[in-house]
Tab-separated table of C-alpha atoms and ligand atoms in Angstrom:
chain	number	residue	atom	x	y	z
A	11	ARG	CA	-47.712	-153.505	5.674
A	12	VAL	CA	-47.298	-157.271	5.263
A	13	THR	CA	-43.879	-158.430	4.033
A	14	SER	CA	-43.997	-161.765	2.225
A	15	PRO	CA	-41.101	-163.957	1.071
A	16	PRO	CA	-40.127	-163.848	-2.619
A	17	GLY	CA	-41.679	-166.352	-5.014
A	18	PRO	CA	-42.511	-167.170	-8.620
A	19	TRP	CA	-45.509	-165.686	-10.456
A	20	GLY	CA	-48.596	-167.809	-10.085
A	21	LEU	CA	-51.633	-168.329	-12.308
A	22	PRO	CA	-55.153	-167.309	-11.311
A	23	LEU	CA	-57.044	-170.026	-9.390
A	24	ILE	CA	-54.392	-172.751	-9.649
A	25	GLY	CA	-51.510	-170.636	-8.307
A	26	HIS	CA	-48.333	-172.727	-8.650
A	27	LEU	CA	-49.924	-176.183	-8.798
A	28	HIS	CA	-48.916	-176.551	-12.466
A	29	LEU	CA	-45.237	-176.179	-11.457
A	30	LEU	CA	-45.571	-178.866	-8.815
A	31	ALA	CA	-47.291	-181.524	-10.878
A	32	ARG	CA	-44.319	-182.302	-13.095
A	33	MET	CA	-41.804	-184.281	-11.053
A	34	PRO	CA	-41.685	-185.728	-7.573
A	35	LEU	CA	-42.972	-182.910	-5.382
A	36	HIS	CA	-39.846	-182.636	-3.209
A	37	ARG	CA	-37.655	-182.166	-6.308
A	38	ALA	CA	-40.009	-179.580	-7.822
A	39	LEU	CA	-39.977	-177.691	-4.518
A	40	GLN	CA	-36.190	-177.929	-4.316
A	41	SER	CA	-35.768	-176.337	-7.729
A	42	MET	CA	-38.070	-173.492	-6.609
A	43	SER	CA	-35.986	-172.828	-3.520
A	44	GLN	CA	-32.789	-172.976	-5.584
A	45	LYS	CA	-34.245	-170.181	-7.697
A	46	HIS	CA	-35.971	-168.036	-5.071
A	47	GLY	CA	-34.179	-168.762	-1.792
A	48	PRO	CA	-34.676	-170.759	1.429
A	49	ILE	CA	-38.122	-169.257	2.087
A	50	VAL	CA	-40.545	-168.929	-0.818
A	51	SER	CA	-44.144	-167.699	-1.193
A	52	LEU	CA	-46.459	-169.973	-3.141
A	53	SER	CA	-50.127	-170.492	-3.869
A	54	LEU	CA	-51.449	-174.032	-3.687
A	55	GLY	CA	-54.551	-173.429	-5.759
A	56	MET	CA	-56.335	-170.658	-3.889
A	57	ARG	CA	-54.491	-171.279	-0.616
A	58	PRO	CA	-51.437	-169.213	0.339
A	59	ALA	CA	-48.363	-171.246	1.242
A	60	ILE	CA	-44.745	-170.849	2.295
A	61	LEU	CA	-41.952	-173.233	1.441
A	62	ILE	CA	-38.975	-173.676	3.761
A	63	SER	CA	-35.739	-175.410	2.739
A	64	ALA	CA	-33.060	-174.335	5.240
A	65	PRO	CA	-32.282	-175.848	8.665
A	66	ALA	CA	-32.288	-172.454	10.449
A	67	LEU	CA	-35.847	-171.763	9.253
A	68	ALA	CA	-36.985	-175.285	10.152
A	69	ARG	CA	-35.543	-174.695	13.639
A	70	GLU	CA	-37.496	-171.437	13.965
A	71	LEU	CA	-40.735	-173.090	12.792
A	72	PHE	CA	-40.477	-176.126	15.066
A	73	THR	CA	-39.191	-174.368	18.204
A	74	SER	CA	-39.976	-170.689	18.868
A	75	GLN	CA	-42.868	-170.629	16.335
A	76	ASP	CA	-44.204	-174.158	16.931
A	77	VAL	CA	-47.049	-172.790	19.039
A	78	ASN	CA	-48.360	-170.841	16.035
A	79	PHE	CA	-48.180	-173.844	13.670
A	80	PRO	CA	-49.541	-176.769	15.717
A	81	SER	CA	-51.930	-178.356	13.178
A	82	LYS	CA	-52.050	-179.688	9.639
A	83	PRO	CA	-54.019	-177.917	6.902
A	84	TYR	CA	-57.471	-179.115	5.844
A	85	MET	CA	-57.490	-182.424	3.984
A	86	SER	CA	-60.627	-183.791	2.462
A	87	VAL	CA	-59.630	-187.367	3.388
A	88	ALA	CA	-59.371	-186.357	7.043
A	89	GLU	CA	-62.943	-185.064	6.985
A	90	HIS	CA	-64.684	-187.689	4.876
A	91	ILE	CA	-62.724	-190.885	5.514
A	92	ASP	CA	-60.807	-190.368	8.743
A	93	TYR	CA	-63.893	-189.754	10.899
A	94	ASN	CA	-64.024	-185.966	10.619
A	95	PHE	CA	-60.561	-185.167	12.061
A	96	ARG	CA	-60.890	-187.540	15.013
A	97	SER	CA	-57.566	-189.366	14.504
A	98	ILE	CA	-54.222	-188.466	16.059
A	99	GLY	CA	-52.718	-187.624	12.663
A	100	THR	CA	-55.550	-185.325	11.569
A	101	ALA	CA	-57.035	-183.802	14.744
A	102	PRO	CA	-56.482	-180.063	15.158
A	103	TYR	CA	-54.184	-179.215	18.055
A	104	GLY	CA	-56.108	-178.855	21.311
A	105	GLU	CA	-57.395	-180.775	24.323
A	106	TYR	CA	-58.567	-183.847	22.399
A	107	TYR	CA	-55.352	-184.046	20.348
A	108	SER	CA	-53.187	-183.821	23.492
A	109	SER	CA	-55.169	-186.582	25.189
A	110	ILE	CA	-54.940	-189.055	22.297
A	111	ARG	CA	-51.240	-188.310	21.808
A	112	LYS	CA	-50.636	-188.900	25.529
A	113	LEU	CA	-52.544	-192.189	25.349
A	114	CYS	CA	-50.367	-193.360	22.437
A	115	LEU	CA	-47.134	-192.257	24.111
A	116	THR	CA	-47.928	-193.921	27.431
A	117	GLU	CA	-49.795	-197.066	26.327
A	118	LEU	CA	-48.262	-197.943	22.960
A	119	PHE	CA	-44.851	-196.402	22.370
A	120	THR	CA	-42.957	-196.704	25.674
A	121	ALA	CA	-39.912	-199.029	25.559
A	122	ARG	CA	-41.876	-201.434	27.807
A	123	ASN	CA	-44.916	-201.502	25.468
A	124	ILE	CA	-42.691	-202.015	22.444
A	125	ASP	CA	-40.779	-204.824	24.221
A	126	SER	CA	-44.069	-206.490	25.082
A	127	PHE	CA	-44.814	-207.023	21.358
A	128	SER	CA	-41.342	-208.304	20.520
A	129	TRP	CA	-42.700	-211.881	20.416
A	130	ILE	CA	-45.015	-210.859	17.554
A	131	ARG	CA	-42.120	-209.344	15.586
A	132	SER	CA	-39.987	-212.384	16.298
A	133	GLU	CA	-42.658	-214.767	14.929
A	134	GLU	CA	-43.226	-212.549	11.901
A	135	LEU	CA	-39.481	-212.434	11.316
A	136	SER	CA	-39.281	-216.230	11.186
A	137	HIS	CA	-42.096	-216.264	8.582
A	138	LEU	CA	-40.358	-213.514	6.602
A	139	LEU	CA	-36.955	-215.199	6.577
A	140	SER	CA	-38.497	-218.553	5.576
A	141	ALA	CA	-40.318	-216.840	2.690
A	142	ILE	CA	-37.096	-215.235	1.473
A	143	LEU	CA	-35.185	-218.504	1.845
A	144	SER	CA	-37.820	-220.307	-0.164
A	145	SER	CA	-37.608	-217.742	-3.006
A	146	ALA	CA	-33.801	-217.882	-2.923
A	147	SER	CA	-33.681	-221.676	-2.988
A	148	HIS	CA	-35.948	-221.717	-6.072
A	149	GLY	CA	-33.750	-219.054	-7.715
A	150	GLN	CA	-36.727	-216.655	-7.834
A	151	ALA	CA	-36.459	-212.861	-7.634
A	152	LEU	CA	-38.175	-211.391	-4.599
A	153	ASP	CA	-40.637	-208.506	-4.368
A	154	LEU	CA	-39.124	-207.090	-1.197
A	155	ARG	CA	-41.849	-204.491	-0.644
A	156	LYS	CA	-44.665	-207.056	-0.595
A	157	THR	CA	-42.694	-209.398	1.640
A	158	LEU	CA	-41.883	-206.638	4.123
A	159	SER	CA	-45.501	-205.412	4.086
A	160	VAL	CA	-46.668	-208.763	5.440
A	161	PHE	CA	-44.244	-208.337	8.359
A	162	THR	CA	-45.191	-204.773	9.245
A	163	PHE	CA	-48.953	-205.163	8.696
A	164	ASN	CA	-49.133	-208.254	10.903
A	165	SER	CA	-46.823	-206.750	13.542
A	166	ILE	CA	-48.963	-203.615	13.804
A	167	THR	CA	-52.361	-205.339	13.743
A	168	GLY	CA	-50.988	-207.893	16.240
A	169	ALA	CA	-50.013	-205.127	18.662
A	170	LEU	CA	-53.093	-202.956	18.124
A	171	MET	CA	-55.863	-205.520	17.836
A	172	SER	CA	-54.373	-208.979	18.513
A	173	LYS	CA	-54.904	-210.180	14.938
A	174	ARG	CA	-52.678	-211.611	12.213
A	175	TYR	CA	-54.171	-210.924	8.789
A	176	LEU	CA	-51.662	-211.631	6.016
A	177	SER	CA	-49.615	-214.618	4.926
A	178	HIS	CA	-46.424	-214.903	2.885
A	179	GLU	CA	-47.557	-217.886	0.829
A	180	HIS	CA	-48.514	-215.820	-2.156
A	181	ALA	CA	-46.287	-212.782	-1.621
A	182	GLY	CA	-48.555	-210.747	0.603
A	183	ALA	CA	-51.847	-212.340	-0.352
A	184	ALA	CA	-54.264	-212.252	2.517
A	185	SER	CA	-55.001	-215.484	4.312
A	186	SER	CA	-58.790	-215.085	4.209
A	187	LYS	CA	-61.550	-213.108	2.554
A	188	GLU	CA	-61.752	-210.871	5.620
A	189	ALA	CA	-58.012	-210.190	5.532
A	190	MET	CA	-58.075	-209.452	1.807
A	191	GLU	CA	-60.914	-206.985	2.312
A	192	PHE	CA	-59.052	-205.210	5.116
A	193	LYS	CA	-55.798	-204.999	3.166
A	194	ASN	CA	-57.584	-203.585	0.121
A	195	LEU	CA	-59.486	-201.021	2.177
A	196	VAL	CA	-56.297	-199.733	3.829
A	197	PHE	CA	-54.661	-199.606	0.399
A	198	GLU	CA	-57.589	-197.591	-0.999
A	199	VAL	CA	-57.451	-195.087	1.866
A	200	VAL	CA	-53.682	-194.608	1.438
A	201	HIS	CA	-54.297	-194.078	-2.273
A	202	CYS	CA	-56.899	-191.384	-1.488
A	203	ILE	CA	-54.437	-189.589	0.818
A	204	MET	CA	-51.850	-189.411	-1.970
A	205	ASP	CA	-54.343	-188.349	-4.608
A	206	PRO	CA	-54.659	-184.529	-4.857
A	207	CYS	CA	-58.226	-183.241	-4.724
A	208	LEU	CA	-59.920	-179.906	-5.297
A	209	SER	CA	-61.163	-179.393	-1.712
A	210	ASN	CA	-57.598	-179.169	-0.382
A	211	PHE	CA	-56.793	-176.170	-2.580
A	212	VAL	CA	-59.884	-173.955	-2.321
A	213	PRO	CA	-61.530	-171.916	0.477
A	214	TRP	CA	-64.096	-173.829	2.559
A	215	TYR	CA	-67.109	-172.335	0.774
A	216	LEU	CA	-66.029	-173.950	-2.538
A	217	ARG	CA	-65.381	-177.443	-1.187
A	218	TRP	CA	-68.854	-178.593	-2.241
A	219	LEU	CA	-67.582	-178.483	-5.848
A	220	ASP	CA	-65.192	-181.403	-5.250
A	221	TRP	CA	-66.335	-184.344	-7.380
A	222	LYS	CA	-64.259	-186.805	-5.326
A	223	THR	CA	-66.205	-186.307	-2.093
A	224	PRO	CA	-69.016	-188.842	-2.779
A	225	GLY	CA	-66.405	-191.556	-3.554
A	226	MET	CA	-64.636	-190.780	-0.276
A	227	ARG	CA	-67.890	-191.047	1.648
A	228	ARG	CA	-68.593	-194.434	0.066
A	229	LEU	CA	-65.100	-195.634	0.988
A	230	HIS	CA	-65.606	-194.376	4.540
A	231	ALA	CA	-68.823	-196.407	4.811
A	232	LYS	CA	-66.957	-199.575	3.769
A	233	VAL	CA	-64.033	-198.899	6.122
A	234	ASP	CA	-66.401	-198.125	8.974
A	235	LYS	CA	-68.406	-201.320	8.447
A	236	PHE	CA	-65.203	-203.325	8.641
A	237	LEU	CA	-63.813	-201.533	11.692
A	238	GLN	CA	-67.182	-201.784	13.471
A	239	MET	CA	-67.025	-205.548	12.964
A	240	VAL	CA	-63.542	-205.569	14.544
A	241	VAL	CA	-64.850	-203.497	17.467
A	242	GLU	CA	-67.829	-205.821	18.043
A	243	GLU	CA	-65.511	-208.835	17.976
A	244	HIS	CA	-63.273	-207.134	20.492
A	245	LYS	CA	-66.084	-206.340	22.864
A	246	LYS	CA	-67.079	-210.024	22.921
A	247	SER	CA	-63.535	-211.352	23.277
A	248	THR	CA	-62.447	-213.198	26.423
A	249	ARG	CA	-58.704	-212.561	25.888
A	250	GLU	CA	-56.804	-212.006	29.108
A	251	HIS	CA	-54.346	-209.346	28.008
A	252	LYS	CA	-55.495	-205.912	26.852
A	253	ASP	CA	-54.422	-204.663	23.443
A	254	PHE	CA	-54.419	-201.036	22.270
A	255	LEU	CA	-57.899	-201.264	20.769
A	256	ASP	CA	-59.238	-202.316	24.188
A	257	ILE	CA	-57.522	-199.266	25.674
A	258	LEU	CA	-59.044	-196.992	23.023
A	259	LEU	CA	-62.513	-198.450	23.582
A	260	GLU	CA	-62.188	-197.968	27.314
A	261	ALA	CA	-60.998	-194.393	26.853
A	262	PHE	CA	-63.803	-193.338	24.493
A	263	GLY	CA	-66.718	-195.470	25.764
A	264	GLU	CA	-69.787	-195.075	23.548
A	265	GLU	CA	-67.932	-192.744	21.171
A	266	GLU	CA	-66.520	-195.599	19.129
A	267	ALA	CA	-65.757	-193.400	16.118
A	268	TYR	CA	-62.737	-192.051	18.021
A	269	ALA	CA	-61.376	-195.560	18.596
A	270	LYS	CA	-61.937	-196.545	14.956
A	271	ALA	CA	-60.343	-193.336	13.619
A	272	ASN	CA	-57.191	-193.848	15.652
A	273	LEU	CA	-56.974	-197.544	14.858
A	274	LEU	CA	-57.114	-196.784	11.142
A	275	ASP	CA	-54.573	-193.971	11.430
A	276	LEU	CA	-52.058	-196.005	13.395
A	277	ILE	CA	-52.274	-198.912	10.945
A	278	MET	CA	-51.700	-196.566	7.997
A	279	ALA	CA	-48.953	-194.523	9.660
A	280	GLY	CA	-47.122	-197.540	11.030
A	281	THR	CA	-47.117	-200.008	8.142
A	282	GLU	CA	-45.831	-198.551	4.884
A	283	THR	CA	-43.401	-196.080	6.532
A	284	SER	CA	-41.213	-198.869	7.933
A	285	VAL	CA	-41.512	-200.864	4.688
A	286	ILE	CA	-40.455	-197.972	2.475
A	287	GLY	CA	-37.616	-197.012	4.850
A	288	THR	CA	-36.286	-200.582	4.797
A	289	GLU	CA	-36.703	-200.977	1.059
A	290	TRP	CA	-34.813	-197.758	0.191
A	291	LEU	CA	-32.045	-198.661	2.600
A	292	MET	CA	-31.645	-202.134	1.105
A	293	ALA	CA	-31.677	-200.699	-2.426
A	294	ALA	CA	-28.890	-198.262	-1.470
A	295	VAL	CA	-26.761	-200.866	0.320
A	296	ILE	CA	-27.090	-203.486	-2.424
A	297	GLN	CA	-25.515	-200.980	-4.847
A	298	GLU	CA	-22.542	-200.483	-2.495
A	299	PRO	CA	-20.761	-203.826	-1.888
A	300	ARG	CA	-18.192	-202.129	0.401
A	301	ILE	CA	-20.946	-200.947	2.784
A	302	LEU	CA	-22.814	-204.258	2.604
A	303	LYS	CA	-19.634	-206.204	3.507
A	304	LYS	CA	-18.779	-203.868	6.380
A	305	ALA	CA	-22.303	-204.213	7.824
A	306	GLN	CA	-22.191	-208.004	7.404
A	307	GLN	CA	-18.860	-208.106	9.246
A	308	GLU	CA	-20.300	-206.067	12.126
A	309	LEU	CA	-23.235	-208.489	12.367
A	310	GLN	CA	-20.947	-211.500	12.185
A	311	ASP	CA	-18.874	-210.105	15.089
A	312	ALA	CA	-21.908	-209.209	17.202
A	313	VAL	CA	-24.231	-212.156	16.488
A	314	GLY	CA	-22.176	-214.965	14.885
A	315	ASN	CA	-23.570	-217.021	12.018
A	316	ARG	CA	-25.742	-219.560	13.785
A	317	ARG	CA	-28.871	-217.561	14.533
A	318	MET	CA	-31.003	-214.675	13.382
A	319	VAL	CA	-30.497	-211.200	14.821
A	320	GLN	CA	-32.669	-210.523	17.865
A	321	GLU	CA	-33.860	-207.215	19.262
A	322	SER	CA	-31.414	-207.556	22.165
A	323	ASP	CA	-28.533	-207.469	19.640
A	324	LEU	CA	-29.525	-204.177	18.065
A	325	SER	CA	-27.695	-201.878	20.512
A	326	LYS	CA	-24.364	-203.436	19.475
A	327	LEU	CA	-24.698	-202.366	15.841
A	328	GLY	CA	-23.177	-198.871	15.535
A	329	TYR	CA	-22.361	-199.090	11.839
A	330	LEU	CA	-25.916	-200.185	11.083
A	331	ASP	CA	-27.159	-197.098	12.970
A	332	ALA	CA	-24.988	-194.952	10.704
A	333	ILE	CA	-26.419	-196.679	7.605
A	334	ILE	CA	-29.966	-196.043	8.832
A	335	LYS	CA	-29.268	-192.342	9.438
A	336	GLU	CA	-27.632	-192.010	6.038
A	337	SER	CA	-30.554	-193.721	4.361
A	338	PHE	CA	-33.064	-191.434	6.112
A	339	ARG	CA	-30.964	-188.419	5.053
A	340	ARG	CA	-30.731	-189.461	1.424
A	341	TYR	CA	-34.173	-191.107	1.084
A	342	PRO	CA	-36.563	-189.737	3.743
A	343	VAL	CA	-39.792	-191.735	3.754
A	344	VAL	CA	-41.846	-188.585	4.327
A	345	PRO	CA	-39.999	-185.931	2.307
A	346	ILE	CA	-42.280	-183.001	3.172
A	347	HIS	CA	-43.697	-181.885	6.523
A	348	ILE	CA	-46.846	-179.792	6.502
A	349	ARG	CA	-48.310	-177.292	8.953
A	350	GLU	CA	-50.868	-174.489	8.939
A	351	CYS	CA	-50.447	-171.086	10.547
A	352	GLN	CA	-52.971	-170.585	13.338
A	353	GLY	CA	-51.396	-167.612	15.106
A	354	GLN	CA	-52.725	-164.168	14.245
A	355	ALA	CA	-49.339	-162.474	13.861
A	356	SER	CA	-46.709	-165.052	13.027
A	357	LYS	CA	-43.277	-164.531	11.567
A	358	LEU	CA	-40.826	-166.827	9.816
A	359	GLY	CA	-37.382	-165.718	8.656
A	360	GLY	CA	-38.398	-162.113	9.372
A	361	TYR	CA	-41.414	-162.321	7.005
A	362	ASP	CA	-45.058	-162.073	8.026
A	363	VAL	CA	-47.129	-165.245	7.832
A	364	LEU	CA	-50.886	-164.770	7.745
A	365	LYS	CA	-53.327	-167.006	9.581
A	366	GLY	CA	-54.369	-169.963	7.377
A	367	THR	CA	-51.103	-170.069	5.396
A	368	ILE	CA	-49.855	-173.599	4.665
A	369	VAL	CA	-46.183	-174.187	5.498
A	370	LEU	CA	-44.232	-176.882	3.637
A	371	VAL	CA	-40.850	-177.980	4.995
A	372	ASN	CA	-38.830	-179.785	2.346
A	373	SER	CA	-37.133	-182.358	4.551
A	374	TRP	CA	-35.565	-184.018	1.515
A	375	ALA	CA	-33.897	-180.721	0.520
A	376	LEU	CA	-32.563	-180.253	4.088
A	377	GLY	CA	-30.755	-183.594	3.800
A	378	MET	CA	-29.341	-182.660	0.400
A	379	ASP	CA	-28.151	-179.138	1.267
A	380	PRO	CA	-24.523	-178.804	0.075
A	381	VAL	CA	-23.907	-176.055	2.661
A	382	VAL	CA	-24.555	-178.568	5.428
A	383	TRP	CA	-23.523	-181.896	3.888
A	384	GLU	CA	-20.284	-182.699	2.081
A	385	ASN	CA	-20.989	-184.597	-1.166
A	386	PRO	CA	-24.712	-184.812	-0.383
A	387	THR	CA	-25.540	-187.132	-3.292
A	388	GLN	CA	-23.054	-189.751	-2.109
A	389	PHE	CA	-24.348	-192.581	0.134
A	390	LEU	CA	-21.759	-192.501	2.904
A	391	PRO	CA	-22.748	-193.886	6.342
A	392	GLU	CA	-19.274	-193.026	7.687
A	393	ARG	CA	-20.302	-189.350	7.819
A	394	PHE	CA	-22.374	-190.243	10.914
A	395	LEU	CA	-19.707	-192.241	12.769
A	396	ALA	CA	-17.930	-189.165	14.093
A	397	SER	CA	-20.975	-186.873	14.169
A	398	PHE	CA	-23.482	-186.002	16.861
A	399	ILE	CA	-26.262	-185.360	14.358
A	400	ASP	CA	-29.286	-187.456	15.288
A	401	ILE	CA	-32.656	-188.135	13.703
A	402	LYS	CA	-34.909	-187.408	16.674
A	403	GLY	CA	-36.084	-183.958	15.633
A	404	GLN	CA	-33.534	-181.728	17.376
A	405	ASP	CA	-31.031	-181.489	14.510
A	406	PHE	CA	-32.814	-179.504	11.859
A	407	GLU	CA	-30.644	-180.592	8.949
A	408	LEU	CA	-32.071	-184.117	9.326
A	409	LEU	CA	-35.764	-184.543	10.159
A	410	PRO	CA	-36.980	-187.963	8.947
A	411	PHE	CA	-39.516	-188.152	11.810
A	412	GLY	CA	-40.443	-184.468	11.723
A	413	SER	CA	-40.108	-182.129	14.685
A	414	GLY	CA	-42.114	-180.021	17.101
A	415	ARG	CA	-45.384	-181.027	18.717
A	416	ARG	CA	-46.605	-183.018	15.693
A	417	ARG	CA	-43.398	-185.063	15.271
A	418	CYS	CA	-43.823	-188.798	14.782
A	419	PRO	CA	-44.920	-190.460	18.045
A	420	GLY	CA	-44.181	-193.913	16.582
A	421	MET	CA	-40.469	-193.219	16.032
A	422	PRO	CA	-39.184	-195.719	18.643
A	423	LEU	CA	-41.281	-198.496	17.091
A	424	GLY	CA	-40.442	-197.437	13.515
A	425	LEU	CA	-36.710	-197.364	14.232
A	426	ARG	CA	-36.795	-200.696	16.050
A	427	THR	CA	-38.695	-202.290	13.153
A	428	VAL	CA	-36.417	-200.933	10.423
A	429	LYS	CA	-33.254	-201.908	12.314
A	430	LEU	CA	-34.516	-205.415	13.072
A	431	LEU	CA	-35.534	-205.984	9.472
A	432	VAL	CA	-32.402	-204.564	7.884
A	433	ALA	CA	-30.080	-206.380	10.324
A	434	ASN	CA	-31.684	-209.724	9.491
A	435	LEU	CA	-31.824	-209.137	5.752
A	436	ILE	CA	-28.148	-208.169	5.653
A	437	HIS	CA	-27.054	-210.864	8.087
A	438	GLY	CA	-28.988	-213.741	6.586
A	439	PHE	CA	-28.486	-213.285	2.846
A	440	ASP	CA	-26.210	-212.056	0.085
A	441	TRP	CA	-28.035	-209.582	-2.132
A	442	SER	CA	-27.840	-208.452	-5.725
A	443	VAL	CA	-30.194	-206.583	-8.053
A	444	GLU	CA	-31.985	-208.561	-10.740
A	445	PRO	CA	-30.713	-207.452	-14.186
A	446	GLY	CA	-33.121	-204.984	-15.827
B	15	HEM	C1	-39.571	-195.655	9.760
B	15	HEM	C2	-40.777	-195.449	10.177
B	15	HEM	C3	-41.471	-194.118	10.295
B	15	HEM	C4	-41.176	-192.901	9.744
B	15	HEM	C5	-40.003	-192.554	8.833
B	15	HEM	C6	-42.186	-191.967	10.188
B	15	HEM	C7	-42.206	-190.617	9.866
B	15	HEM	C8	-43.195	-189.751	10.265
B	15	HEM	C9	-43.228	-188.340	9.923
B	15	HEM	C10	-42.189	-187.602	9.108
B	15	HEM	C11	-44.342	-187.806	10.484
B	15	HEM	C12	-44.818	-186.340	10.380
B	15	HEM	C13	-44.088	-185.539	11.420
B	15	HEM	C14	-44.195	-184.053	11.262
B	15	HEM	O1	-45.011	-183.560	10.468
B	15	HEM	O2	-43.446	-183.335	11.970
B	15	HEM	C15	-45.033	-188.867	11.167
B	15	HEM	C16	-46.216	-188.715	11.858
B	15	HEM	C17	-46.863	-189.736	12.494
B	15	HEM	N1	-46.426	-191.039	12.644
B	15	HEM	FE1	-44.686	-191.806	11.934
B	15	HEM	N2	-43.075	-192.634	10.988
B	15	HEM	C18	-42.671	-193.940	11.095
B	15	HEM	C19	-43.274	-194.938	11.831
B	15	HEM	C20	-44.436	-194.799	12.544
B	15	HEM	C21	-45.073	-195.856	13.294
B	15	HEM	C22	-44.535	-197.272	13.441
B	15	HEM	C23	-46.229	-195.326	13.806
B	15	HEM	C24	-47.303	-195.970	14.631
B	15	HEM	C25	-47.607	-197.226	14.675
B	15	HEM	C26	-46.289	-193.940	13.391
B	15	HEM	C27	-47.309	-193.075	13.721
B	15	HEM	C28	-47.356	-191.742	13.344
B	15	HEM	C29	-48.469	-190.854	13.683
B	15	HEM	C30	-49.726	-191.239	14.457
B	15	HEM	C31	-48.155	-189.597	13.151
B	15	HEM	C32	-49.006	-188.317	13.232
B	15	HEM	C33	-48.587	-187.505	14.439
B	15	HEM	C34	-49.343	-186.200	14.600
B	15	HEM	O3	-49.917	-185.667	13.662
B	15	HEM	O4	-49.342	-185.677	15.710
B	15	HEM	N3	-45.186	-193.657	12.633
B	15	HEM	N4	-44.319	-190.034	11.029
C-alpha cells in the first residue's frame, strides 16, 4: 500500500492549479504547507507533485535521496526552444549532463577562469558608474534593473563569446540592430519559461493539444538563426585567446546544437539572476539607513574614498557578506527548486514517492521558517555575523543556489558579480527611494 503525504482536495484535470494561480507561487505554496504540514501532496494539472517546506526534508531530498531525484520535470520550453533538452539546465541526468557540467566547472567557473574575465567586469563597472553619475547629476531617477542588466549581459557575453552587445546611453538600449535583436530574443525566451503552458501539466500523450507549441517552435527558429550566425562568426575569427564558445564548439564538433543550447542557457541563467539579486538587496538596504551607513563605513575603512571597489577588495567586506546572505534569505532570486522522481521506490519524510512525481522545494519558505529564524520578516544582516550558516547548499535552511547534483554551477561567478555591484553602488552613492 502506498502512503502519500496529506494534502488539499483537488479538482479533476486541473488538480490544485487554481489554488496556485492567485498570488506569487511561493506564497501560495507557503500557505498550503501552513495548513497541511511540511510535506504536502498536490496535483499540478494531471501530474502528481509533492511540496516540501522544512529544512530536514530538503536535507533528505538533496543528500540521501538525491540519486532518485537527479533531473527536472518535463518543460515544453526545454523541448521546443532549448534544443530538445541539450542544455546544462534542462538535460536529464546522465552521461551527457555530467560531461557538460564538468566542462562548465573546469573551463568557466574555476576561480582562475573567473579572475581571467575580471577586466571585462571592471570595464563594465566603469560604464555603469558613469551612467549612474550622469543620471544623478541631472537629478533623474534611475531604473536600476535596466542599468544593472547592461552590466551583467555584457559581462556574460564578453566571457562566453567575446562580444559586448548593450550600451548604457539609453538605459539598456542595444548599441546596434544585431544587439537589439539578441536582447529581445533572450527576453522572449525568458518570458516563455515563466509562462505556464498545458504541456507541462499533462501526460506525454496529451502534449499535442498545447496551443503554445507552434509559437515556441517559431521562436526557436529565430533564436537558432541568430546563434548560428554567432557560431559562424566564431569559426572565422582570428582571435588569439579562446572563449567558452570556442571550447563548446571544440567539444561538440559538428553537433553545433549542443554548443548553441548551452550558450543560450548560460546567458539566461547568468544574467537576470545577478540583476534581481542585486536589485532586491539594494531595495532592502535603501529602506534601512542604519544598515546602509554601517556598510558604507566598512567600505570606507577597507577601500577609502578615492577609488571604486575592486574585486581584490571583496574579501575584506564581512558585513557586506552578511547583508548578501540576509538578502538571499529574505528575497531568494529562485524561490522554488524543482525535481522529478526517477527512482522506482523512493521515500521522502517516510512517505512513498512514485516515479514521475514532481517535487517542489519552497526555498523562500525555508528562509522564512519561524522555527529556524528569529523574527524572520525582519531584515537583519547581523544574524549572520555570529553564525556558521552559509549559502553554498549544505545548510538546508538557506538554499539560494539550490543543493544536490543540480545546484547552481555558476554560484562563484554570481556571488562575485552581486558583491562587486553592491559594494560599488553602496560605496559610490547615497541612495533614497523616489516618492511614489
Ligand atoms: C546571484 C546569482 C545566481 C543565483 C541566485 C542562482 C541560483 C540558481 C538556482 C537556485 C539554481 C537551481 C538549483 C537547484 O535546482 O538546486 C540555479 C541553476 C543554474 N544556474 Fe544559477 N544562479 C545565479 C547565477 C548564475 C550564473 C552567473 C550562472 C552562469 C553564468 C548560472 C548558471 C546556472 C545553471 C547552468 C543552472 C542549471 C544547473 C543544472 O540544472 O544542473 N547561475 N541557479
